[in-house]
Amino acid sequence: MTETRVFEGTESGFATTKFEALLNWAKKYSLFQYPFVTACCGMEFMSMASPRFDMARFGAEAPRFSPRQADLLWVVGTISQRQAPALRRIYEQMADPKWTLAFGTCASCGGFYDNYTTLAGIDKVIPCDVYVPGCPPRPEAVLDGLLLLQDKIQRGDRTPAIVKPRTDPVPRAKELVSTERLRLGPRAVEPKSKP
Amino acid sequence: MEPLDQDLEEGELELPAEPMMLNMGPSHPAMHGTVRIVVELSGETITKADVQIGYLHRGFEKMCERGTWTQCYPYVDRLNYVSPMLNNVGFSLAVEKMLGITVPERAQYYRVALGELARICDHLTCNGAMAMELGAFTPFLWYVRAREMIWDIFEEETGARVTHSFGRVGGMAKPPTAYFKDLVRATLPRVASVVAESEGLLLKNRIFLDRLESVGKISSADALELSWTGPCLRSTGVPYDIRRAHPYLVYDRFEFDVPVGTTGDNYDRFMCRQEEIRQSMRILEQCLEQMPDDGPIDVDDPRIVMPPKNEVYNTIEGTIQHFKIVMEGIKVPAGEVYSYTEGGNGELGFYLVSDGSGTPYRVRIRPPCFAITQGLERLIVGAMIPDVVPTFGSMNMIGGECDH
Amino acid sequence: MSKAVLEALKTRFGDAIWDTQSQFGDETAIVDPDKWFEIARFLKSDPRCAMNMFVDLCGVDYPDRDPRFEVVLHLRSLEKGHRIRLKTRVGDAEADTAEVDSITPIWGGANWFERETYDLMGIVFRGHPDLRRILMYPEFKGHPLRKDYPANKIQPLVELLEGPEKFAPFGPDEGMPFGRQTHEYNRDDPKMVDGREHPNPSPELPARGPAPRKSLAVKES
């Protein structure tokens, strides 16, 4: 909400913003989700909903097992050709505004099941907003995808997005030097001046 | 037509007497997303049921015919995704039976340890999910917390949380880490305490007990006829456990009990799984005690096992050996074999046909839940609609395995 | 261990047992398809065999052989703890007469296994109470586990949206050659596959083979 401006000086203060931005802000933190869980990724979905990763921190904890009450469709797992009509029907039952998140490689592109029975990605049947690769993706990656989706909702952007792989947060050599400097003081790691 | 608007006789005011057809699934929250049950109802009683599976058919058997024997591991992992390590071990044993090799003792203990950890995960997930479907959300969160502890071990050992692809023909992908035993020893008491606490939450809950006890009953003769195996068969009182009946790996060196039920209802299946978690922990303790700390993890056969990386890069023999195994695959002698292990749900069988090349000719899995799910119809006919949920939950139907 | 069962079978049925094998510790009997039901019932009822556990039933396709399919049955005895594999051969080269008696009346557990074998292999089980497709949907044509069914020939139930055509998850020059269709790709013109222009995306998808990977071609040019 970069457009928001806060005026102070009166007793309570007030803020101005665009109505659209306010609406989007409200939408992104109140996502009611419908988990369409079919396969292996469901195991990671359980983990993500459970206390350690705790999806509830991001305003998306309320599962609705009726598509009519849901905003966000999680497609968790492989979708077979037999399952595809059911998936499309569920998507059509959802009320606007609605978003879709493909959880895992199978939902994104079919994964390594390149065969007669597997649908090569849910975007062959329904539109998809965010793709989270991984087989199954780690819960951190999925949370990343959720944040990406919230960002997209705030911006009103409907182009599909993919969660990018991230490197481990291991300090790089440069950062190591700076932490070393913190610990030992500036002189310890200063390069020796040339004679 | 509005019946009340018309001037009708007393008897005609009743609702139409035709049976009502109802679809449960495939997107029903208690159907795990992959099963559809078409039930015919008379009131709330089920008079007829048709269980339709196949919503997660992913063509595992066809895919395995396309790669090498080693390339089957990722597919095998995703059969029973709740306990992938047991599948890995089962498939490794099947191929090794064809090759006629036995892995070193350390690898055998390692397989047992990882397999039993996976079995604990399997039972935790099944019982937790069943509790959740009956409305008990807190125990589910606790069970998942306990499962996370075990997954941490798996992550340390294999690098993956769920689908490890860690088994190899003739050994394992990596030897156990130096702190494997300490990790397991530190984790098991924590898991045990969480399991005991959750059990306390559930087993004193009248609603939970009422929905389990004497619901979904099956006799041992019926269960045998339907070729049930695993905890579901044991809950009817048949003490058939492959680890005991046909010991593989080093299971004959451990002391453990095979828990059996008496009536074969949902409660017995739940309790069998709870008890098996404790027995698995017993096996794990003995296994860690006996497991050698050093020694080879792979068989000493360059035709089967990949050479170490520095040999691949520095010697021509290593390069050729690596190339042959990766590009052509392990040459498995022609013939066919049926190998069986105790999976999370029962007898996990692999029927493999080889034509002597590096690619499997036919890979057939005998999925335990396939046989178990076909008994669902028999259990729910005559029961009420709400009984479907605990009955189905206690069977532990895993889509990937059941639908191949 | 179960050699005694094989002996019992041979003495009882004689010529109907075509062959017996013992390989990798598994005992196998290949039997006449006409006597399939009778032999199965004998195995369950005879006290020397007492095969009361049905374990597995599946089919294997050998397109080069004359009876094309093998139906493979695994049995186990709970009391004696022994196992046996029973095989029979059915079907001609066109797979028209692949029929065998159903054993569901003997072991109720065979019901779904026979349905699955019918679904994926196309072997008909005579006398089965409810022989329908089980894993594939009823609209599906053909039997996918037969060797002549292309592995990635899809039969979609819903119309697929416009979009890039289904391509293999690996690029044209990645992956390994065996078992997979390899295509010749023209690096300069990514539309050219196997020396001809690849058809535009349409509901009639090609039976096999990946479409050119557009992003890859752009990167290389």
XYZ file of C-alpha atoms in Angstrom, chain B residues 25-170:
146
model
C -16.081 -37.568 -3.932
C -13.798 -37.284 -5.745
C -13.375 -33.875 -4.165
C -14.889 -34.786 -0.841
C -12.549 -33.793 2.001
C -12.709 -37.219 3.603
C -12.153 -39.108 0.350
C -8.518 -38.015 0.061
C -9.385 -36.472 -3.274
C -9.122 -39.678 -5.191
C -12.107 -41.893 -4.514
C -15.675 -41.575 -5.524
C -18.352 -43.566 -3.798
C -21.764 -43.688 -5.389
C -24.147 -44.638 -2.639
C -27.790 -45.505 -2.787
C -29.594 -44.353 0.293
C -32.749 -45.316 2.031
C -33.109 -42.561 4.565
C -29.624 -42.317 5.928
C -28.812 -45.988 5.563
C -26.675 -47.115 2.678
C -28.329 -49.850 0.695
C -25.876 -50.050 -2.152
C -22.436 -48.648 -2.749
C -20.101 -48.499 -5.693
C -16.532 -47.558 -4.906
C -14.805 -46.017 -7.904
C -11.069 -45.562 -7.820
C -8.662 -44.541 -10.543
C -8.705 -40.788 -10.075
C -4.986 -40.865 -9.361
C -3.956 -43.421 -11.946
C -0.567 -42.137 -13.039
C 0.634 -44.981 -15.205
C 3.415 -46.099 -12.912
C 3.754 -49.493 -14.537
C 3.971 -48.083 -18.020
C 6.495 -45.448 -16.996
C 8.794 -48.015 -15.430
C 9.063 -49.804 -18.768
C 10.783 -46.785 -20.230
C 13.854 -46.265 -18.066
C 16.509 -48.303 -16.358
C 15.934 -50.271 -13.203
C 17.436 -47.470 -11.156
C 15.169 -44.919 -12.776
C 12.165 -46.678 -11.289
C 13.009 -45.398 -7.816
C 11.360 -41.979 -8.138
C 8.184 -43.626 -9.383
C 8.304 -46.210 -6.643
C 8.679 -43.396 -4.107
C 5.456 -41.827 -5.170
C 3.372 -44.959 -4.848
C 2.863 -44.874 -1.143
C 3.920 -41.315 -0.539
C 3.277 -41.585 3.168
C 6.084 -44.080 3.643
C 8.307 -43.863 0.555
C 11.241 -45.544 2.201
C 9.364 -48.813 2.620
C 8.668 -48.828 -1.104
C 12.285 -48.106 -1.851
C 13.386 -51.011 0.298
C 10.775 -53.314 -1.206
C 11.766 -52.540 -4.753
C 15.479 -52.848 -3.976
C 14.899 -56.254 -2.453
C 12.940 -57.376 -5.488
C 15.669 -56.430 -7.953
C 18.330 -57.870 -5.686
C 16.422 -61.129 -5.515
C 16.711 -61.338 -9.287
C 20.371 -60.434 -9.253
C 21.001 -62.930 -6.486
C 22.885 -60.534 -4.258
C 22.612 -59.681 -0.597
C 23.576 -56.262 0.623
C 26.152 -55.915 3.411
C 24.966 -56.177 6.958
C 25.285 -52.489 7.668
C 23.014 -51.650 4.738
C 20.485 -54.196 5.949
C 20.316 -52.582 9.366
C 20.163 -49.180 7.769
C 17.249 -50.235 5.594
C 15.423 -51.643 8.577
C 15.957 -48.441 10.549
C 14.792 -46.134 7.781
C 11.916 -48.444 6.930
C 10.655 -48.533 10.476
C 10.863 -44.751 10.706
C 8.759 -44.582 7.562
C 6.280 -47.025 9.055
C 5.882 -44.805 12.087
C 5.197 -41.859 9.754
C 2.642 -43.898 7.857
C 0.682 -44.885 10.938
C 0.932 -41.384 12.410
C -0.494 -39.865 9.260
C -3.268 -42.404 8.960
C -4.424 -42.067 12.530
C -4.056 -38.309 12.528
C -5.983 -37.856 9.307
C -8.724 -40.144 10.518
C -9.028 -38.133 13.720
C -9.186 -34.932 11.732
C -11.926 -36.251 9.508
C -13.917 -37.021 12.626
C -13.511 -33.448 13.815
C -10.598 -33.859 16.212
C -8.252 -31.288 14.797
C -5.838 -30.945 17.715
C -4.605 -34.556 17.689
C -4.002 -34.219 13.975
C -1.741 -31.230 14.541
C 0.117 -33.136 17.222
C 0.555 -36.174 15.039
C 1.893 -34.009 12.255
C 4.283 -32.428 14.718
C 5.576 -35.863 15.620
C 5.885 -36.684 11.950
C 7.919 -33.547 11.367
C 10.422 -34.764 13.934
C 10.925 -37.955 11.976
C 11.067 -36.084 8.695
C 13.917 -34.059 10.127
C 15.880 -37.287 10.445
C 15.018 -38.205 6.882
C 16.105 -34.812 5.698
C 19.441 -35.168 7.417
C 19.949 -38.640 6.007
C 18.567 -38.404 2.515
C 18.245 -34.714 1.742
C 14.527 -34.858 1.053
C 11.559 -34.528 3.308
C 9.021 -36.742 1.571
C 10.167 -38.420 -1.589
C 13.664 -39.606 -0.927
C 14.591 -41.895 -3.842
C 17.273 -43.104 -1.506
C 17.354 -46.817 -2.199
C 19.673 -48.263 -4.806
C 20.066 -51.688 -6.261
C 22.796 -53.252 -4.159
